[in-house]
Coordinates of N, CA and C and ligand atoms in Angstrom, one line a residue:
X1 N 3.5 -15.5 8.8 CA 4.3 -14.1 9.3 C 3.4 -13.0 8.3
X2 N 3.0 -12.4 8.9 CA 2.2 -10.8 8.1 C 3.2 -10.0 8.3
X3 N 3.3 -8.7 7.5 CA 3.5 -8.0 7.8 C 2.7 -6.8 7.9
X4 N 2.9 -5.6 8.7 CA 2.4 -4.5 9.3 C 2.9 -2.7 8.5
X5 N 1.7 -2.7 8.0 CA 2.8 -0.9 7.0 C 1.7 -0.1 7.9
X6 N 2.4 1.0 7.8 CA 1.9 2.3 8.5 C 1.4 2.6 7.9
X7 N 0.0 3.3 7.6 CA -1.1 4.3 6.2 C 0.1 5.6 6.8
X8 N 0.4 6.5 6.8 CA 1.3 7.6 7.3 C 0.4 8.7 6.7
X9 N -0.9 9.1 6.6 CA -1.4 10.3 6.0 C -1.5 11.2 6.8
X10 N -0.7 11.6 7.4 CA -0.6 12.6 8.1 C -0.4 14.0 7.7
X11 N -1.0 15.2 7.2 CA -0.4 16.1 6.7 C -0.1 17.7 7.8
X12 N 0.3 17.0 8.7 CA 1.5 17.7 9.6 C 2.8 17.1 9.1
X13 N 4.0 17.9 8.6 CA 5.3 17.1 8.8 C 5.9 16.7 9.8
X14 N 6.1 17.6 10.8 CA 6.4 16.8 11.9 C 6.2 16.4 12.7
X15 N 4.5 16.2 13.1 CA 3.9 15.3 13.9 C 3.6 13.8 13.2
X16 N 4.1 13.4 11.2 CA 4.0 12.4 10.7 C 5.6 12.0 11.0
X17 N 6.7 12.6 11.3 CA 7.7 12.6 11.4 C 8.1 11.8 13.0
X18 N 7.0 12.3 13.6 CA 7.6 12.0 15.1 C 6.6 10.2 15.8
X19 N 5.4 10.1 14.1 CA 4.8 9.0 14.5 C 5.8 8.1 14.3
X20 N 6.3 8.4 13.0 CA 6.9 7.3 12.1 C 7.7 6.4 12.8
X21 N 8.6 7.3 13.5 CA 9.7 7.3 14.2 C 9.3 6.9 15.9
X22 N 8.5 6.4 16.4 CA 7.8 6.6 17.4 C 8.1 4.8 16.9
X23 N 7.1 4.5 16.2 CA 6.3 3.3 15.9 C 7.1 2.4 14.9
X24 N 8.5 3.1 14.4 CA 9.4 2.4 13.7 C 9.5 0.9 13.9
X25 N 9.8 1.0 15.5 CA 10.6 -0.7 15.9 C 9.3 -2.1 15.6
X26 N 8.2 -0.8 15.8 CA 6.7 -2.3 15.6 C 6.4 -2.2 14.2
X27 N 6.8 -1.9 13.1 CA 6.7 -2.2 12.1 C 7.0 -3.0 10.5
X28 N 7.1 -2.8 9.6 CA 7.6 -3.3 8.5 C 7.6 -2.8 7.6
X29 N 7.4 -1.3 6.8 CA 7.1 -0.9 6.1 C 6.1 0.1 6.3
X30 N 6.7 1.6 5.6 CA 5.6 2.9 5.8 C 4.9 3.4 4.2
X31 N 3.6 3.5 4.1 CA 2.9 4.1 2.7 C 2.7 5.4 2.7
X32 N 3.3 6.3 2.1 CA 2.8 7.2 1.7 C 2.4 7.6 0.7
X33 N 1.1 8.5 1.2 CA 0.6 8.9 -0.7 C 0.5 9.8 -0.7
X34 N -0.8 10.9 -1.5 CA -1.0 11.9 -1.4 C -1.3 12.4 -0.5
X35 N -1.7 12.4 0.7 CA -2.2 13.8 1.8 C -0.2 13.8 2.5
X36 N 0.2 13.3 2.9 CA 1.3 13.5 3.5 C 2.4 14.3 2.2
X37 N 2.8 13.7 1.2 CA 4.0 14.1 -0.1 C 3.2 15.2 -0.6
X38 N 1.8 15.8 -0.4 CA 1.5 17.1 -0.9 C 1.2 17.8 0.5
X39 N 1.6 17.6 1.6 CA 1.8 18.6 2.5 C 2.8 19.2 2.8
X40 N 4.0 17.7 2.3 CA 5.2 17.8 3.5 C 6.6 17.8 2.0
X41 N 6.1 17.9 0.7 CA 7.2 17.2 -0.4 C 7.8 16.3 -0.9
X42 N 7.7 15.5 -1.6 CA 8.3 14.0 -2.0 C 9.7 14.4 -1.4
X43 N 10.6 15.0 -1.2 CA 11.7 15.2 -0.3 C 11.1 14.4 1.6
X44 N 9.9 14.7 1.7 CA 9.7 13.6 3.1 C 10.4 12.2 3.1
X45 N 10.1 11.7 1.4 CA 10.6 10.5 1.8 C 12.3 10.1 2.8
X46 N 12.8 11.2 2.1 CA 14.4 11.5 2.4 C 14.7 11.6 3.7
X47 N 13.4 12.2 4.4 CA 13.9 12.4 6.1 C 13.8 10.7 6.4
X48 N 12.6 9.9 5.7 CA 11.7 8.8 6.7 C 13.1 8.0 6.4
X49 N 13.8 8.0 5.3 CA 15.0 7.2 4.6 C 15.8 7.2 6.1
X50 N 16.1 7.1 6.9 CA 17.4 7.1 8.1 C 16.4 6.1 9.4
X51 N 15.3 5.8 9.5 CA 14.4 5.0 9.9 C 14.6 3.9 9.5
X52 N 15.1 3.2 8.2 CA 15.5 1.9 7.5 C 14.8 1.3 7.4
X53 N 13.4 1.8 6.9 CA 12.3 0.6 6.6 C 11.8 0.7 5.4
X54 N 11.4 -0.3 4.6 CA 11.2 0.1 3.3 C 9.9 1.4 3.1
X55 N 9.7 1.8 2.5 CA 9.1 3.2 2.1 C 8.1 2.8 0.5
X56 N 7.0 3.0 0.9 CA 5.9 2.0 -0.4 C 4.8 3.9 -1.1
X57 N 5.1 3.8 -2.0 CA 4.7 4.8 -2.9 C 2.8 4.6 -3.1
X58 N 2.5 5.5 -2.5 CA 1.0 4.9 -2.8 C 0.7 6.4 -3.5
X59 N 0.3 6.3 -4.9 CA 0.4 7.9 -6.1 C -0.9 6.7 -6.9
X60 N -1.3 5.3 -6.5 CA -2.5 4.9 -7.4 C -1.7 5.5 -9.3
X61 N -0.7 4.7 -9.1 CA -0.8 5.6 -10.5 C -2.0 5.0 -12.0
X62 N -2.5 5.8 -12.1 CA -3.7 5.4 -13.7 C -3.2 6.0 -14.6
X63 N -1.7 6.0 -15.3 CA -1.7 7.3 -16.8 C -1.6 6.2 -18.0
X64 N -1.0 6.9 -18.6 CA -0.5 5.6 -20.1 C 0.5 5.6 -19.7
X65 N 1.7 4.3 -20.6 CA 2.5 4.2 -20.4 C 3.4 5.1 -19.6
X66 N 4.2 5.6 -20.7 CA 4.9 7.5 -20.8 C 5.1 7.8 -19.2
X67 N 3.7 8.3 -19.0 CA 3.2 8.7 -18.0 C 4.3 8.1 -16.5
X68 N 3.4 7.0 -16.7 CA 3.4 6.3 -15.0 C 5.2 5.8 -15.2
X69 N 5.9 5.5 -16.7 CA 7.2 5.4 -16.3 C 7.9 6.6 -15.6
X70 N 7.3 8.2 -16.2 CA 8.2 9.2 -15.7 C 7.8 9.3 -14.0
X71 N 6.3 8.8 -13.9 CA 6.1 9.2 -12.2 C 7.1 8.2 -11.8
X72 N 7.1 6.6 -11.9 CA 7.7 5.3 -10.9 C 9.2 6.2 -11.2
X73 N 10.0 6.6 -12.0 CA 10.9 6.9 -11.9 C 11.6 7.9 -10.7
X74 N 10.4 8.5 -10.8 CA 10.8 10.4 -9.6 C 10.4 9.4 -8.2
X75 N 9.3 8.8 -8.3 CA 9.2 7.7 -6.6 C 10.1 7.5 -6.3
X76 N 10.9 6.1 -7.5 CA 12.3 5.2 -6.9 C 13.8 6.4 -6.8
X77 N 13.7 7.6 -7.9 CA 14.8 8.5 -7.4 C 14.5 9.0 -6.2
X78 N 13.2 9.1 -5.5 CA 13.3 9.6 -4.6 C 13.8 8.6 -3.0
X79 N 13.8 7.6 -3.4 CA 14.1 6.4 -2.1 C 13.1 5.6 -2.0
X80 N 11.7 5.6 -2.2 CA 10.7 4.1 -2.9 C 11.3 3.5 -2.6
X81 N 10.9 2.3 -1.7 CA 11.1 1.1 -2.6 C 9.9 0.3 -3.5
X82 N 9.1 0.4 -3.3 CA 7.8 0.4 -4.3 C 6.7 1.0 -4.2
X83 N 6.0 1.0 -5.6 CA 5.3 2.0 -6.0 C 3.8 1.3 -6.0
X84 N 3.0 1.6 -5.8 CA 1.4 1.1 -6.3 C 0.9 1.7 -7.2
X85 N 0.7 1.0 -8.2 CA -0.6 1.6 -9.9 C -2.1 0.8 -9.7
X86 N -2.7 1.4 -10.4 CA -4.4 1.3 -10.4 C -3.6 0.2 -11.7
X87 N -4.4 -0.9 -12.0 CA -4.4 -2.2 -12.6 C -5.6 -1.9 -13.7
X88 N -6.7 -1.1 -13.9 CA -7.6 -0.2 -14.8 C -7.1 -0.3 -16.4
X89 N -5.8 0.2 -16.1 CA -5.1 1.0 -17.1 C -5.1 0.3 -18.2
X90 N -4.9 -1.0 -17.9 CA -4.2 -1.9 -18.6 C -2.3 -2.4 -18.9
X91 N -2.3 -3.6 -19.4 CA -1.1 -4.2 -19.7 C -0.6 -3.6 -19.7
X92 N 0.3 -2.6 -21.0 CA 1.2 -1.9 -20.8 C 1.1 -0.3 -20.2
X93 N 0.5 -0.4 -19.2 CA 0.8 1.2 -18.5 C 1.2 0.5 -16.6
X94 N 0.4 -1.0 -16.4 CA 1.1 -1.9 -15.3 C 2.6 -2.1 -15.3
X95 N 3.2 -2.3 -16.4 CA 4.5 -2.6 -17.6 C 5.2 -1.8 -17.2
X96 N 4.8 -0.4 -17.6 CA 5.7 0.6 -17.5 C 6.3 0.6 -15.9
X97 N 5.4 0.4 -15.2 CA 5.6 0.2 -13.5 C 6.4 -0.5 -12.8
X98 N 5.6 -1.4 -13.2 CA 6.8 -3.0 -13.4 C 8.6 -3.1 -13.5
X99 N 8.3 -2.0 -14.9 CA 9.7 -2.7 -15.5 C 10.5 -1.3 -14.7
X100 N 10.0 -0.2 -14.4 CA 10.6 0.9 -13.7 C 11.0 0.3 -12.6
X101 N 10.4 -0.7 -12.0 CA 10.2 -0.8 -10.3 C 11.6 -2.0 -10.3
X102 N 11.5 -2.6 -11.6 CA 12.3 -4.0 -11.4 C 13.5 -3.1 -11.6
X103 N 13.8 -2.2 -12.6 CA 15.0 -1.4 -12.9 C 15.8 -1.4 -11.7
X104 N 14.9 -0.5 -10.9 CA 15.4 0.2 -9.5 C 15.8 -1.0 -8.8
X105 N 15.4 -1.8 -8.1 CA 15.6 -3.3 -7.8 C 14.7 -2.8 -6.8
X106 N 12.9 -2.2 -7.0 CA 11.6 -2.4 -6.1 C 11.1 -3.4 -6.6
X107 N 9.8 -3.2 -6.4 CA 8.5 -3.5 -6.2 C 7.6 -2.2 -6.6
X108 N 6.4 -3.5 -7.3 CA 5.3 -2.4 -7.8 C 4.3 -3.7 -6.8
X109 N 2.9 -3.0 -6.4 CA 2.0 -3.6 -6.3 C 0.7 -3.0 -7.2
X110 N -0.7 -3.9 -7.6 CA -1.3 -3.4 -8.6 C -2.9 -2.6 -7.8
X111 N -3.5 -2.4 -7.5 CA -4.9 -2.2 -6.9 C -5.8 -2.8 -7.7
X112 N -6.0 -4.1 -7.1 CA -6.9 -5.5 -8.2 C -8.4 -4.9 -7.1
X113 N -8.7 -4.5 -6.1 CA -10.0 -4.3 -5.1 C -9.6 -3.0 -4.4
X114 N -10.8 -2.2 -4.7 CA -10.2 -1.4 -3.1 C -11.8 -1.1 -2.3
X115 N -11.4 -0.6 -0.7 CA -11.9 -1.9 0.4 C -13.6 -0.6 0.6
X116 N -13.6 0.6 0.3 CA -14.5 1.5 0.7 C -16.4 0.5 -0.4
X117 N -16.9 1.3 0.6 CA -18.3 0.8 0.0 C -19.0 0.6 -0.9
X118 N -18.2 2.0 -2.1 CA -18.0 2.2 -3.4 C -17.5 1.6 -4.3
X119 N -16.8 0.8 -3.8 CA -15.9 0.0 -4.6 C -16.7 -1.0 -5.7
X120 N -17.6 -1.2 -5.3 CA -18.2 -2.2 -5.6 C -19.0 -2.3 -7.0
X121 N -19.1 -1.1 -7.4 CA -19.9 -0.8 -8.2 C -18.9 -0.8 -10.1
X122 N -17.6 -0.7 -9.6 CA -16.5 -0.9 -10.7 C -15.5 -2.2 -10.8
X123 N -15.4 -2.8 -9.2 CA -14.3 -3.6 -9.2 C -15.1 -5.3 -9.2
X124 N -16.4 -4.8 -8.6 CA -16.9 -6.3 -8.8 C -17.6 -6.9 -10.4
X125 N -18.3 -7.8 -10.4 CA -18.5 -8.2 -11.8 C -17.7 -9.2 -12.3
X126 N -16.1 -9.1 -12.0 CA -15.5 -10.1 -13.1 C -14.2 -8.8 -12.9
X127 N -14.1 -7.6 -12.7 CA -13.1 -6.9 -12.6 C -12.0 -7.1 -11.8
X128 N -12.1 -7.3 -10.6 CA -11.3 -7.0 -9.5 C -10.1 -8.2 -10.0
X129 N -10.8 -9.7 -10.6 CA -10.6 -10.6 -11.7 C -9.3 -10.6 -12.0
X130 N -9.6 -9.4 -13.3 CA -9.2 -9.6 -14.0 C -8.6 -8.6 -13.9
X131 N -8.2 -7.9 -13.1 CA -6.7 -7.1 -12.8 C -5.8 -7.8 -12.4
X132 N -6.7 -8.8 -10.8 CA -5.5 -9.7 -10.3 C -4.6 -10.8 -11.0
X133 N -5.9 -11.1 -12.4 CA -5.1 -12.4 -13.6 C -3.7 -11.0 -14.4
X134 N -4.5 -10.0 -14.5 CA -3.1 -8.9 -15.1 C -1.9 -8.9 -14.5
X135 N -2.5 -8.1 -13.6 CA -1.3 -8.5 -12.1 C -0.3 -9.4 -12.4
X136 N -0.2 -10.4 -12.6 CA 0.4 -11.5 -12.6 C 0.8 -11.4 -14.1
X137 N 0.6 -11.5 -14.7 CA 1.3 -11.5 -16.1 C 1.7 -10.5 -16.3
X138 N 1.6 -9.4 -16.0 CA 2.5 -8.7 -16.0 C 3.8 -8.3 -15.5
X139 N 4.2 -9.2 -14.3 CA 4.7 -9.8 -13.6 C 4.8 -8.6 -12.3
X140 N 4.4 -8.1 -12.1 CA 4.3 -7.3 -10.6 C 4.3 -8.4 -10.0
X141 N 4.8 -7.6 -8.7 CA 5.2 -8.1 -7.4 C 4.1 -8.9 -6.1
X142 N 2.5 -8.6 -6.4 CA 1.7 -8.1 -5.9 C 0.4 -7.6 -5.7
X143 N -0.7 -7.0 -5.0 CA -2.1 -7.0 -5.6 C -2.5 -6.1 -3.8
X144 N -3.2 -5.1 -4.5 CA -4.1 -4.4 -2.8 C -5.0 -5.1 -3.5
X145 N -5.7 -5.7 -2.0 CA -7.1 -5.9 -1.7 C -7.8 -5.9 -0.4
X146 N -9.4 -6.2 -0.5 CA -9.8 -5.3 0.8 C -10.0 -6.2 1.6
X147 N -9.9 -5.3 2.9 CA -9.4 -6.3 4.1 C -10.9 -6.1 5.3
X148 N -11.8 -5.1 4.4 CA -13.3 -4.8 4.5 C -13.9 -6.2 3.9
X149 N -13.1 -6.7 2.8 CA -13.8 -8.0 2.2 C -12.9 -9.4 2.1
X150 N -13.1 -9.8 3.6 CA -12.0 -11.1 3.6 C -12.4 -12.2 2.0
X151 N -13.8 -12.2 2.2 CA -14.3 -13.5 1.2 C -13.8 -13.1 -0.3
X152 N -13.4 -12.5 -0.4 CA -12.7 -11.5 -2.1 C -11.3 -11.7 -1.8
X153 N -10.8 -11.7 -0.4 CA -9.1 -11.3 -0.8 C -9.3 -13.0 -1.4
X154 N -9.6 -13.6 -0.4 CA -10.0 -15.5 -0.6 C -10.0 -16.0 -2.1
X155 N -10.6 -14.6 -3.0 CA -11.4 -15.1 -4.5 C -9.8 -14.6 -4.9
X156 N -9.5 -13.4 -4.3 CA -8.2 -13.0 -5.4 C -7.1 -13.8 -5.2
X157 N -6.8 -14.5 -4.0 CA -5.9 -15.7 -3.5 C -5.6 -16.4 -5.1
X158 N -6.5 -17.5 -5.1 CA -6.7 -18.2 -6.0 C -6.2 -17.5 -7.2
X159 N -6.0 -16.5 -7.1 CA -5.6 -15.9 -8.6 C -4.0 -15.7 -8.8
X160 N -3.7 -15.2 -7.7 CA -2.4 -14.4 -7.5 C -1.3 -15.7 -6.9
X161 N -2.3 -16.4 -6.2 CA -1.2 -18.4 -5.6 C 0.3 -17.1 -5.2
X162 N 1.4 -17.1 -4.9 CA 2.0 -16.9 -3.9 C 2.3 -15.7 -4.5
X163 N 1.9 -14.7 -4.9 CA 1.9 -12.8 -5.5 C 2.1 -12.6 -3.5
X164 N 2.0 -11.3 -3.6 CA 1.5 -10.4 -2.3 C 0.9 -9.9 -2.5
X165 N -0.3 -10.0 -1.1 CA -1.1 -9.5 -0.9 C -1.3 -8.4 -0.5
X166 N -1.6 -7.2 -0.3 CA -1.3 -6.1 0.9 C -2.7 -5.5 0.7
X167 N -3.0 -5.5 2.5 CA -4.9 -5.3 2.2 C -4.8 -3.9 3.4
X168 N -5.5 -2.9 2.8 CA -6.2 -1.6 3.8 C -7.7 -2.4 4.0
X169 N -7.9 -1.3 5.2 CA -9.2 -1.9 6.1 C -9.3 -2.2 6.8
X170 N -8.5 -2.0 7.6 CA -8.5 -2.4 9.1 C -8.6 -1.5 9.4
X171 N -9.3 -1.8 11.3 CA -9.5 -1.0 11.9 C -10.5 0.1 11.7
X172 N -10.7 1.1 11.1 CA -10.7 2.6 10.9 C -12.0 2.2 9.8
X173 N -11.4 1.3 8.4 CA -12.5 1.0 7.5 C -13.8 -0.2 8.2
X174 N -13.2 -0.6 9.2 CA -14.1 -2.1 10.7 C -13.6 -3.3 9.9
X175 N -12.5 -3.2 8.9 CA -11.6 -4.8 8.9 C -11.2 -5.3 10.3
X176 N -11.6 -6.5 10.3 CA -10.3 -7.0 11.3 C -8.9 -7.8 11.0
X177 N -8.1 -6.9 11.6 CA -7.0 -7.6 11.9 C -6.4 -9.1 11.5
X178 N -7.0 -9.4 12.8 CA -6.9 -11.1 12.4 C -6.6 -12.1 11.8
X179 N -8.3 -11.7 11.1 CA -9.1 -12.1 10.0 C -8.4 -12.7 8.6
X180 N -7.9 -10.9 8.4 CA -7.2 -10.6 7.8 C -5.6 -10.9 7.6
X181 N -5.3 -10.9 7.8 CA -3.5 -11.5 8.5 C -3.4 -12.7 8.2
X182 N -4.2 -13.7 8.4 CA -4.4 -15.2 7.7 C -4.4 -15.4 6.3
X183 N -4.9 -14.1 5.6 CA -4.9 -14.2 4.4 C -4.3 -13.8 3.1
X184 N -3.6 -12.7 3.9 CA -2.6 -11.9 3.3 C -1.2 -11.8 3.7
X185 N -0.2 -11.2 3.2 CA 1.3 -10.9 3.3 C 1.1 -9.6 4.1
X186 N 0.7 -8.9 4.1 CA 0.9 -8.1 4.8 C -0.7 -6.6 4.9
X187 N -1.0 -6.3 5.9 CA -2.0 -5.5 6.4 C -1.5 -4.1 6.3
X188 N -2.1 -2.7 5.8 CA -2.0 -1.5 5.9 C -3.2 -0.6 6.8
X189 N -2.6 -0.3 7.7 CA -3.5 0.4 8.7 C -2.8 1.6 9.2
X190 N -3.8 2.9 8.9 CA -3.5 3.8 8.9 C -4.1 4.7 10.4
X191 N -5.6 4.9 10.2 CA -5.6 6.1 11.3 C -6.0 5.4 12.9
X192 N -6.3 3.8 12.5 CA -6.1 3.2 13.6 C -5.2 3.5 14.4
X193 N -4.0 3.9 13.9 CA -2.5 4.1 14.7 C -2.5 5.4 14.7
X194 N -2.6 6.5 14.0 CA -1.8 7.3 13.5 C -3.0 8.1 14.4
X195 N -4.4 8.1 14.8 CA -5.4 8.9 15.2 C -5.6 8.7 16.5
X196 N -4.5 7.1 17.2 CA -4.9 7.1 18.6 C -4.7 7.9 19.5
X197 N -4.4 7.9 20.5 CA -4.4 8.5 21.2 C -2.6 8.9 22.0
X198 N -2.3 7.7 21.9 CA -1.0 6.4 21.5 C -0.3 5.8 20.7
X199 N -0.3 6.6 19.6 CA 0.1 5.7 18.4 C 1.1 4.9 18.7
X200 N 1.6 4.3 19.5 CA 3.0 3.5 19.8 C 1.9 2.2 20.8
X201 N 0.8 2.5 21.7 CA -0.1 1.6 22.6 C -0.4 0.7 21.3
X202 N -0.5 1.6 20.3 CA -2.2 0.8 19.3 C -1.5 0.5 18.1
X203 N -0.1 0.5 17.6 CA 1.1 -0.1 16.4 C 0.9 -1.5 17.4
X204 N 1.5 -1.3 17.9 CA 1.6 -2.6 19.6 C 0.7 -3.8 19.6
X205 N -0.2 -3.4 19.4 CA -1.8 -4.0 19.7 C -1.7 -4.9 17.7
X206 N -2.0 -4.3 17.1 CA -1.5 -4.6 15.6 C -0.4 -5.4 15.0
X207 N 0.5 -5.3 16.1 CA 2.2 -5.7 15.9 C 2.1 -7.7 16.1
X208 N 0.8 -8.0 16.5 CA 1.0 -9.3 16.9 C 0.2 -10.0 15.7
X209 N 0.1 -9.8 14.5 CA 0.8 -10.3 13.1 C 1.9 -10.6 13.0
X210 N 2.3 -10.1 13.4 CA 3.9 -9.8 12.8 C 4.1 -11.3 13.2
X211 N 3.9 -11.5 14.1 CA 3.9 -13.1 14.6 C 3.3 -14.3 14.7
X212 N 2.1 -13.7 14.4 CA 1.3 -14.8 14.7 C 1.4 -15.9 13.8
Ligands
LIG1 O1 -6.2 3.0 8.1 P1 -6.7 3.8 6.8 O2 -8.4 3.2 6.3 O3 -7.3 5.3 8.1 O4 -6.1 4.5 5.9 C1 -5.9 3.3 4.6 C2 -5.1 3.4 4.1 O5 -4.9 2.4 2.5 C3 -5.2 4.9 3.4 O6 -4.0 5.7 3.0 C4 -5.7 4.4 2.5 O7 -5.8 5.1 0.8 C5 -5.6 3.0 1.5 N1 -5.9 2.9 0.9 C6 -7.7 1.9 1.3 O8 -8.1 2.7 2.3 N2 -8.3 1.5 0.1 C7 -8.3 0.6 -0.9 O9 -8.6 0.1 -1.4 C8 -6.6 1.1 -1.2 C9 -5.7 1.4 -0.2 C10 -4.4 1.7 -0.4 O10 -3.8 1.9 0.1 O11 -4.0 0.9 -2.2 C11 -3.0 1.2 -2.6

């Protein structure tokens, strides 16, 4: 079974709440990031809590350990159950997020490799592999790896073993849901759902991965 995570990058609060509520029965978690939180405020997390779905904070935290800790505390205090941080900042910075997540009984995921074309400039050549290994070493719950490059996901799986892989890049970025779902623990889908004429019909199609 693969989880279906909705990337709710909708900058209009009422629309975001409407889509989240309508799609909730078909998803396993909702990922919120800068687009929605900068437009609606962190309190949107509290408003989504009544849907009773795990909320993932995608701030791709990438600072010194103390600042990472302060950010992570705000995130979990706001009601999120997971935080996503970057890994290139090193073990101590990752650990700061992992430790706060553990204090709150939450999870921490580390970006190992990104999905867009330009990501290859810095993530390839061994860097993504190193970040994935560091994520394991730091006790992170899993990594983020690109649905646009299933062959890379397979390589990173070798490194992280049973830790979770969450994978964005399905749909709008060209990744194929069924192919990637076989390799990962969760697929992250945004525009292909929230920009669809009927988001519920769209998410229902993706939700096949939850039972496959
Ligand atoms: O399906 P999309 O392309 O509309 O949205 C994908 C979401 O995943 C969107 O919220 C991106 O910010 C995010 N994402 C990527 O697309 N690629 C990455 O490499 C990493 C992420 C991500 O979620 O990082 C945690």
